[in-house]
Coordinates of C-alpha atoms in Angstrom, one line a residue:
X1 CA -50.8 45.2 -28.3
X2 CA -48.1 48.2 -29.0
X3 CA -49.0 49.3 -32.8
X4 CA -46.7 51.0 -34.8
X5 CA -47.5 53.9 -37.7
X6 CA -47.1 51.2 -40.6
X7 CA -50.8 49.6 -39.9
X8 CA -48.7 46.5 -38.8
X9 CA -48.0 45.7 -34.7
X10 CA -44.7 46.3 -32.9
X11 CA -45.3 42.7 -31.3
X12 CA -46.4 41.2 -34.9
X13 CA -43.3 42.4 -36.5
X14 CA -41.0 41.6 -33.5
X15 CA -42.5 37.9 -34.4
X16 CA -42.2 37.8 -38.0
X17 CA -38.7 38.2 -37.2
X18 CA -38.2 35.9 -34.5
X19 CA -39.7 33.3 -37.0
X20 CA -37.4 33.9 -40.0
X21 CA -34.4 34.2 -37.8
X22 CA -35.0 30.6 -36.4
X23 CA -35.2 29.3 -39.7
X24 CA -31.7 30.9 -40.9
X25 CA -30.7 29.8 -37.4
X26 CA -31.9 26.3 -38.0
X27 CA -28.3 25.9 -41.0
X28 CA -31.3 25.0 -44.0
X29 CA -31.8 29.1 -45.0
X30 CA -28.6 30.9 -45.3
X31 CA -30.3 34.2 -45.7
X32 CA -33.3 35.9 -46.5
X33 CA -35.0 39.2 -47.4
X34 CA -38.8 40.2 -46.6
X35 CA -40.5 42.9 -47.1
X36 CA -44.1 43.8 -45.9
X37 CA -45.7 47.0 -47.1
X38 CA -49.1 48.6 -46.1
X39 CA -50.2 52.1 -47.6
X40 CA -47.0 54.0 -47.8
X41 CA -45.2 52.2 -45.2
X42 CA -42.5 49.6 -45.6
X43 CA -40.7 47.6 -43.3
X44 CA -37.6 45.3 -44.2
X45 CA -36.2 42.2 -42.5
X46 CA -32.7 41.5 -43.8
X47 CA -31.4 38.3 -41.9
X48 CA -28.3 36.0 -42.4
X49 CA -25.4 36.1 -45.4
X50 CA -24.8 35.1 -48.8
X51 CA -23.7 32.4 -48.8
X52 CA -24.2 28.8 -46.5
X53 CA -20.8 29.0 -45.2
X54 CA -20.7 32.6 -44.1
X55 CA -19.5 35.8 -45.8
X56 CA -20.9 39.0 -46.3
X57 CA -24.5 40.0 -45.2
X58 CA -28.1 40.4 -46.7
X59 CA -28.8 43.1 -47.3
X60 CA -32.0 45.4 -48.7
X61 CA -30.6 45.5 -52.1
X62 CA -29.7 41.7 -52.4
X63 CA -30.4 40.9 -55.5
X64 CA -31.9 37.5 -56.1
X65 CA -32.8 35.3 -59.1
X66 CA -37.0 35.5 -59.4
X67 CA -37.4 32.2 -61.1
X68 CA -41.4 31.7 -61.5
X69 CA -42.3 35.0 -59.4
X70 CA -41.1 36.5 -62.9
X71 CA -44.5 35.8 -64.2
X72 CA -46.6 38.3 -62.6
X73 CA -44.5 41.1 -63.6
X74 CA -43.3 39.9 -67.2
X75 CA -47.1 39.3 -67.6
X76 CA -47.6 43.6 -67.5
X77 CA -46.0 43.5 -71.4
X78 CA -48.4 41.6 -72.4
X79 CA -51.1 43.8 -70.6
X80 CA -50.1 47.1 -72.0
X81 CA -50.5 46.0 -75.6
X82 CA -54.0 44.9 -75.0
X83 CA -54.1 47.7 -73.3
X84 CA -52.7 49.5 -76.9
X85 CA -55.1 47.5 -79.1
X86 CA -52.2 45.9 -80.4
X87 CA -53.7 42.4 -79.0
X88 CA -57.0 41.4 -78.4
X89 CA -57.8 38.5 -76.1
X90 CA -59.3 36.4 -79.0
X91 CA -56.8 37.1 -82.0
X92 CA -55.6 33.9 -82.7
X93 CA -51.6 33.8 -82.5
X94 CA -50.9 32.2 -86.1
X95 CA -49.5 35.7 -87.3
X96 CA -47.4 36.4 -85.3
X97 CA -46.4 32.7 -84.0
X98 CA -46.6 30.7 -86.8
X99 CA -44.4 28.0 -85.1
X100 CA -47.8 27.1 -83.2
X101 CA -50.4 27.3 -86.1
X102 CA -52.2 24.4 -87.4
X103 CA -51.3 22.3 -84.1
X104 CA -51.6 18.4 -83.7
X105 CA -52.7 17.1 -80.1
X106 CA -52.0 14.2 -78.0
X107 CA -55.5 11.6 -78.4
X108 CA -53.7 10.7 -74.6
X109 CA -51.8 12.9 -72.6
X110 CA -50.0 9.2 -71.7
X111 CA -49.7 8.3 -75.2
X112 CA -47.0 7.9 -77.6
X113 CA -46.4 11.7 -79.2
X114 CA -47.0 10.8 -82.2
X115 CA -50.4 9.4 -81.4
X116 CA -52.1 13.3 -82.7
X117 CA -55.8 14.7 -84.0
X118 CA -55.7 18.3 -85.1
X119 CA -56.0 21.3 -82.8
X120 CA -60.2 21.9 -82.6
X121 CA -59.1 25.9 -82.8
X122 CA -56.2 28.0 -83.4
X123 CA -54.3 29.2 -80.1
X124 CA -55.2 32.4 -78.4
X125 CA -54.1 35.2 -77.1
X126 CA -56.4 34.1 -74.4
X127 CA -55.0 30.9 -74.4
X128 CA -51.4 31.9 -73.8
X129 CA -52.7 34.7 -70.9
X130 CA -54.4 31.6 -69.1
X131 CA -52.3 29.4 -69.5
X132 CA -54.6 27.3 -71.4
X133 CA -53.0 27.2 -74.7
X134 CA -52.2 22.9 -74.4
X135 CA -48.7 22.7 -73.3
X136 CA -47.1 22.9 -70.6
X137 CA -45.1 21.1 -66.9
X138 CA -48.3 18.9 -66.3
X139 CA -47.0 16.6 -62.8
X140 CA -49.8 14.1 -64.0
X141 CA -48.0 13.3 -67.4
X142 CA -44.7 13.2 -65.6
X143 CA -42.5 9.9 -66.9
X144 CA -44.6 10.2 -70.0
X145 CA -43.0 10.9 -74.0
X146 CA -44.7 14.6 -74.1
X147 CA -43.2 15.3 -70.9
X148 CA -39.8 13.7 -71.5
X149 CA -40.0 15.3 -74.7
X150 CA -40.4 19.3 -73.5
X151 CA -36.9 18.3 -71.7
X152 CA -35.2 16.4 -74.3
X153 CA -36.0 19.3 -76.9
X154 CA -34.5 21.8 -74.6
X155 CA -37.9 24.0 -74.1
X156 CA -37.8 24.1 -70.2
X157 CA -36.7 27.7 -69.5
X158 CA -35.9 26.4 -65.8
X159 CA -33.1 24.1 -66.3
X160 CA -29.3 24.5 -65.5
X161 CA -28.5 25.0 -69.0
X162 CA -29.7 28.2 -71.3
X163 CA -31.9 28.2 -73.9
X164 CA -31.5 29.0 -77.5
X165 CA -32.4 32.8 -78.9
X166 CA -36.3 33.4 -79.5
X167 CA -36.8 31.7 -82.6
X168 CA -34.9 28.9 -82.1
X169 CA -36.6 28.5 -79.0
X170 CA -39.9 28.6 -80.8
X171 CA -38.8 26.1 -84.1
X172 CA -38.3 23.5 -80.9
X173 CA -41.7 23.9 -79.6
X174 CA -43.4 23.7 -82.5
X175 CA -42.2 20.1 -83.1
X176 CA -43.7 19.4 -79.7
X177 CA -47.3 18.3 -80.4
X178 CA -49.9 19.4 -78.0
X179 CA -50.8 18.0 -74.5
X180 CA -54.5 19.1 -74.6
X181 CA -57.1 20.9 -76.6
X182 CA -56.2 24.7 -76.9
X183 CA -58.5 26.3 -73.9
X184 CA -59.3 23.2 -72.4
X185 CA -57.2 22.4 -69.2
X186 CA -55.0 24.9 -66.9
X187 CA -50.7 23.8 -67.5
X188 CA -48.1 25.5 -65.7
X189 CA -45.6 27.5 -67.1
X190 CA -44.5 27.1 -70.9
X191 CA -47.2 29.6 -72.0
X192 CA -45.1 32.4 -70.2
X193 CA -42.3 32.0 -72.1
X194 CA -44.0 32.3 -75.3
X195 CA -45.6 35.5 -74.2
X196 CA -42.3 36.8 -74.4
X197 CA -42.0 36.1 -77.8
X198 CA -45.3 37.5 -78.6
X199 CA -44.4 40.3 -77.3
X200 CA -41.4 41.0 -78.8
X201 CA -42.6 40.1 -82.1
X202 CA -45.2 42.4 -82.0
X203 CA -43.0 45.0 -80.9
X204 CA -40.5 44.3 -83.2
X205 CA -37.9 44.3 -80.3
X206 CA -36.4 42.2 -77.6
X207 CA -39.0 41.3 -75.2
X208 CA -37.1 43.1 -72.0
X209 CA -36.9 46.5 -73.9
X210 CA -40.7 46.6 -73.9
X211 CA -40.9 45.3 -70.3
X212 CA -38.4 48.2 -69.6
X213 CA -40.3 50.8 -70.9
X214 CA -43.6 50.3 -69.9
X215 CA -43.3 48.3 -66.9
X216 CA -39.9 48.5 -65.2
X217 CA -38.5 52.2 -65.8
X218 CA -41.9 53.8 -64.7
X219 CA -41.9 51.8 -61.6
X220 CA -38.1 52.7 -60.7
X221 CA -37.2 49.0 -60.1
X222 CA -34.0 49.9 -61.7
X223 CA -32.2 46.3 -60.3
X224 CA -35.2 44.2 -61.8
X225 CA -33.6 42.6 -65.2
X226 CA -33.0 39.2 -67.2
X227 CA -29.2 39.7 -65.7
X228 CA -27.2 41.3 -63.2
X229 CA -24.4 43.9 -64.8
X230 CA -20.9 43.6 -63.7
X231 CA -21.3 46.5 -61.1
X232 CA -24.3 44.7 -59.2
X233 CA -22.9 41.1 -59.3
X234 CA -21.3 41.6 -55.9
X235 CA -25.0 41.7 -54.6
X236 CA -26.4 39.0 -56.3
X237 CA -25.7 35.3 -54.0
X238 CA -25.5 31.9 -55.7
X239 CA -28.6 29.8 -55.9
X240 CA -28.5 26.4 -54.1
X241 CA -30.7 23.4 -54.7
X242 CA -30.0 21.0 -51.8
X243 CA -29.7 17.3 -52.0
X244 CA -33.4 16.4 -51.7
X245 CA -32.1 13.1 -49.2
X246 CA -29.4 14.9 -47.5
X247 CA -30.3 18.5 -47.9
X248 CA -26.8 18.9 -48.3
X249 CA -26.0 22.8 -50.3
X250 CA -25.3 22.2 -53.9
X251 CA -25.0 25.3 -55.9
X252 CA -27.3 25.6 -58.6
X253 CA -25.6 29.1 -60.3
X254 CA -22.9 30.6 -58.7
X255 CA -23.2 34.6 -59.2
X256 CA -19.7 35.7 -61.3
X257 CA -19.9 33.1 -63.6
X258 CA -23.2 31.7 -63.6
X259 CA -26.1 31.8 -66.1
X260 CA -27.4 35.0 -64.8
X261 CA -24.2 36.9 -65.2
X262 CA -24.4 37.6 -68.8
X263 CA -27.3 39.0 -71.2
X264 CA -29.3 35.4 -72.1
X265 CA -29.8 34.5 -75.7
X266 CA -33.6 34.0 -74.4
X267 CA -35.1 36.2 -71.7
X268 CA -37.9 33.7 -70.1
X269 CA -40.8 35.1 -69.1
X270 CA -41.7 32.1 -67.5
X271 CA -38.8 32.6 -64.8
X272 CA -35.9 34.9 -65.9
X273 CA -36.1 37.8 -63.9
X274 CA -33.3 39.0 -61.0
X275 CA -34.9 41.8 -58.7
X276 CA -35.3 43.4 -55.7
X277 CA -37.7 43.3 -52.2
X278 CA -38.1 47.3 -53.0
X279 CA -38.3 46.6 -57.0
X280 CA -40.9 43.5 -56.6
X281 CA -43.1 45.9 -54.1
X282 CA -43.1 48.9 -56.3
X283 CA -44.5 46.4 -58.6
X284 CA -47.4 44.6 -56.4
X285 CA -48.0 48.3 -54.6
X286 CA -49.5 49.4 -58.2
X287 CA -51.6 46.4 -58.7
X288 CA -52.9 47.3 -55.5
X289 CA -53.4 50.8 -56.8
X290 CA -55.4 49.7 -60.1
X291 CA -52.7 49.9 -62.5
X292 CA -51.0 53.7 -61.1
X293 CA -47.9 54.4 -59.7
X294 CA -48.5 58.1 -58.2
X295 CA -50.0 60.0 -61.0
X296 CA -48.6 58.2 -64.1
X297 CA -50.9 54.8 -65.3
X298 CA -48.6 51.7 -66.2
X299 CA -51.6 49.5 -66.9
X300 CA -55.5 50.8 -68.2
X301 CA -57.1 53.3 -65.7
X302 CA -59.4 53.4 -64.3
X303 CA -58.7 48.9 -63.3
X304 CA -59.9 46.6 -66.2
X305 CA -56.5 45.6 -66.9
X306 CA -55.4 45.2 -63.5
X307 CA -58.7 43.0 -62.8
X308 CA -58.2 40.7 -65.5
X309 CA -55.0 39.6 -64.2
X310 CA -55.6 39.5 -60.7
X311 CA -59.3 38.1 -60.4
X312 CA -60.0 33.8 -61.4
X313 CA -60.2 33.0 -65.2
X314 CA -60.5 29.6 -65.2
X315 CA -63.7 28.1 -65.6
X316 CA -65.1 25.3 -62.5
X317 CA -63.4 22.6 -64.5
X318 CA -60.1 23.7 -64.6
X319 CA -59.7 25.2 -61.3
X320 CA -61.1 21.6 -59.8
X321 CA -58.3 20.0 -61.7
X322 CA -55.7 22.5 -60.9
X323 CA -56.6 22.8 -57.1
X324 CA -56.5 18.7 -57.1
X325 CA -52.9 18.8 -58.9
X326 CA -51.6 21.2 -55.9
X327 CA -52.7 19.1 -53.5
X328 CA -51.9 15.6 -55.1
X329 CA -48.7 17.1 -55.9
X330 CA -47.7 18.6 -52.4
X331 CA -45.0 15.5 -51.8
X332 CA -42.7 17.9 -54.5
X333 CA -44.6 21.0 -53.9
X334 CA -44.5 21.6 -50.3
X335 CA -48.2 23.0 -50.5
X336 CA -47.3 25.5 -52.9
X337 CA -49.7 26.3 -55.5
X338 CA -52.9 25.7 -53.2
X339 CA -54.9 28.9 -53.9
X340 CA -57.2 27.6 -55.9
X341 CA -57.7 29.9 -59.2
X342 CA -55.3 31.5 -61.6
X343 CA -55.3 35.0 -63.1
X344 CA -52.5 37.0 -65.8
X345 CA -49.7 34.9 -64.8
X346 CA -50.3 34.5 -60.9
X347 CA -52.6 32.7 -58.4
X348 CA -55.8 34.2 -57.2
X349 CA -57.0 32.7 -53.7
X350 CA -60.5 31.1 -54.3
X351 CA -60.8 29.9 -51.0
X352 CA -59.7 30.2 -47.5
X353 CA -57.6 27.5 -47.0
X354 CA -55.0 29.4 -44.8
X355 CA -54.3 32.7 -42.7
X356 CA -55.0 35.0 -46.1
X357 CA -58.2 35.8 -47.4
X358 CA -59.8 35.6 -50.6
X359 CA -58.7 37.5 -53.3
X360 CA -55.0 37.6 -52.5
X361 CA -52.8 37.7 -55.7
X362 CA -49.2 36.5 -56.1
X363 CA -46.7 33.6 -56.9
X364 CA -43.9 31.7 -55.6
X365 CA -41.0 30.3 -57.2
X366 CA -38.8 27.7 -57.4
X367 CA -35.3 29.1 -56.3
X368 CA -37.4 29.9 -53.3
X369 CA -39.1 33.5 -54.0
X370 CA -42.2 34.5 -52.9
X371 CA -44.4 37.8 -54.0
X372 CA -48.2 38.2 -53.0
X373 CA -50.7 41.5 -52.1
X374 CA -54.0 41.4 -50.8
X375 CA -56.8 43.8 -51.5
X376 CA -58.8 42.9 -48.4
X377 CA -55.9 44.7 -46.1
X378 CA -54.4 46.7 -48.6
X379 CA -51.0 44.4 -47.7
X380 CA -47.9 43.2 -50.1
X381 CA -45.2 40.8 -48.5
X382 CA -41.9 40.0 -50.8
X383 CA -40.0 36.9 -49.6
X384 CA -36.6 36.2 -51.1
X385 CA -34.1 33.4 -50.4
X386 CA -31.9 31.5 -52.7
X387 CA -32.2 28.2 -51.4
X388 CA -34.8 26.1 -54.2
X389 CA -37.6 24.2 -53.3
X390 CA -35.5 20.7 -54.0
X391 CA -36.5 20.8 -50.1
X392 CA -39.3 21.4 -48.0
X393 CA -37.1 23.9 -46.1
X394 CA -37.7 26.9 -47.8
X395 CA -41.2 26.5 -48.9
X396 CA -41.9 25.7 -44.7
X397 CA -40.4 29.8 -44.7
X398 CA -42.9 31.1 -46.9
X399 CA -45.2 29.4 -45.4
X400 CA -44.5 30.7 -41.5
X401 CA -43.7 34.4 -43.3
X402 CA -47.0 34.8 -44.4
X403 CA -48.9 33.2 -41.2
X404 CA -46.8 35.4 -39.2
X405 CA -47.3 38.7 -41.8
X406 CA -51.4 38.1 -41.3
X407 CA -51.0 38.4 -37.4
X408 CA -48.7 41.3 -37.5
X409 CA -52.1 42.8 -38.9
X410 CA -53.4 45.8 -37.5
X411 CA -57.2 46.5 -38.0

């Protein structure tokens, strides 16, 4: 097997892009961006165009919309203020979120909403990091009046339409009662959003100003935002959901005049981010360096910080229940979501059920966005489309990328 200098093989990267080529080939994937790194090496697959019916090119610098693969890095703010003592993992949030003090919660998750007993405990910070704090997109309440609810109050940071500013944003979801016990059970999503808010209230300032200062700024990811500026807009593509019978291209956000084109009233930490294959890398590559970035710390030296987010925290219970979900669940996920345990804001592979290996760290998301690195070979891998998973199409991508990216392996 020819090898090349980037700890990755000639043949195994000649493969990875024969395989994404055939799916842009195939008319279902417009375009796509994928990066694999290993030690200082880099190499960058740019394939298709912008847009489904042709135009300009992909390029390195696409920029595309990060939807859920937002949470690992929007999760770093929250990291560097435990980091600061200005959080502890046990301080309940009353102070500083009064919106979700003295909660009610759900006798049934089924039941009417407001069919409550009070909250055993207050919320933690804990809670929120975990994603354990009682609320959130549960697919086994779906059809039920807390999940209709979260929609109908206009909480779901993922929708076509945007959100309120912070507060507003909070008022609503503390008229939500909880779905479960604070701590109790594993829920996707909702708890990133509010970490935002904690964040910035702690801070006193907007939630992406912290991120930029600690987080983004260090790391040079100098396209990774909650919007693209007028000067970058050319290089951001619009976001299709296709027809989930027809798979027909329907644009979700057009670029010039879509959601993202414009500072947001609320910047979701749940899924707002726009970046960049070389921004999102810069990012996983200092995970995989313990929290460094050359010879300046972003997170706690010389790992703790870094651990906690990228080792299981879920107890046996909860990663049962959430490894059950993903696979109950796989008729809308596409067998996303499978890894087993859950860090800081990303999945931690428990068990081998694929080609990676335990202890890889990362997360997908929904406008078809993948971001992972693996300890065990010292390997990140950024995949970037903007085709959502309303099909099987694009999570079939991911899936191939990464089986090919683990035989492209050198030893």
């Amino acid at each position: 097997m020819d090898k090349s200098n980037s700890g990755f093989s000639e043949a195994g990267l000649r493969k990875i892009r024969d395989v994404l080529t055939r799916h842009v080939d195939s008319g279902k994937i417009p375009g796509v961006v994928a990066l694999i790194g290993r030690g200082e090496q880099t190499h960058v697959e740019a394939i298709g165009t912008m847009r489904h019916d042709g135009g300009a090119p992909m390029s390195r610098d696409t920029i595309f919309r990060m939807a859920s693969t937002s949470k690992p890095v929007t999760m770093a703010a929250s990291m560097a203020l435990l980091d600061d003592c200005r959080l502890r993992l046990d301080d309940p949030v009353d102070q500083w979120l009064p919106e979700l003090a003295d909660r009610q919660v759900l006798k049934r998750i089924d039941g009417p909403i407001d069919d409550t007993e009070p909250a055993r405990r207050p919320i933690t910070v804990r809670d929120l990091l975990t994603s354990t704090f009682g609320l959130g997109i549960d697919l086994t309440a779906v059809g039920s009046p807390i999940f209709n609810a979260i929609f109908a109050n206009g909480v779901f940071s993922q929708g076509a339409v945007p959100l309120p500013e912070q507060d507003e944003w909070m008022r609503r979801l503390g008229t939500l009662p909880l779905m479960r016990q604070p701590g109790e059970h594993w829920q996707y999503h909702l708890s990133h959003d509010v970490l935002g808010v904690l964040v910035s209230r702690v801070t006193g300032r907007p939630f992406e100003t912290f991120l930029r200062e600690r987080v983004l700024d260090p790391l040079g990811m100098k396209d990774t935002a909650f919007h693209v500026p007028a000067d970058k807009i050319d290089r951001l593509p619009p976001s299709y959901a296709p027809d989930p019978q027809t798979g027909e291209f329907t644009v979700w956000d057009e670029a010039k005049t879509g959601q993202y084109s414009a500072p947001p009233a609320f910047q979701a930490g749940g899924g707002g981010l726009v970046s960049t294959v070389d921004d999102y890398h810069a990012y996983f590559r200092m995970l995989l360096d313990h929290g460094m970035h050359g010879t300046e710390r972003i997170l706690s030296r010389p790992r703790p910080a870094v651990e906690l987010m990228t080792t299981n925290r879920l107890t046996p219970e909860q990663e049962a229940a959430r490894s059950t979900l993903a696979r109950n669940a796989v008729n809308v996920s596409f067998g996303q979501g499978q890894q087993g345990g859950w860090g800081f804001g990303m999945a931690v592979r428990t068990y081998r059920g694929d080609y990676a290996p335990l202890g890889q760290f990362g997360w997908d998301g929904g406008t078809g966005t993948s971001a992972y690195a693996d300890p065990e070979n010292g390997i990140t891998g950024i995949l970037l489309t903007q085709v959502g998973l309303t099909t099987a199409a694009p999570a079939q991508l991911i899936h191939d990328f990464w089986t090919t990216v683990y035989q492209a392996v050198d030893a």
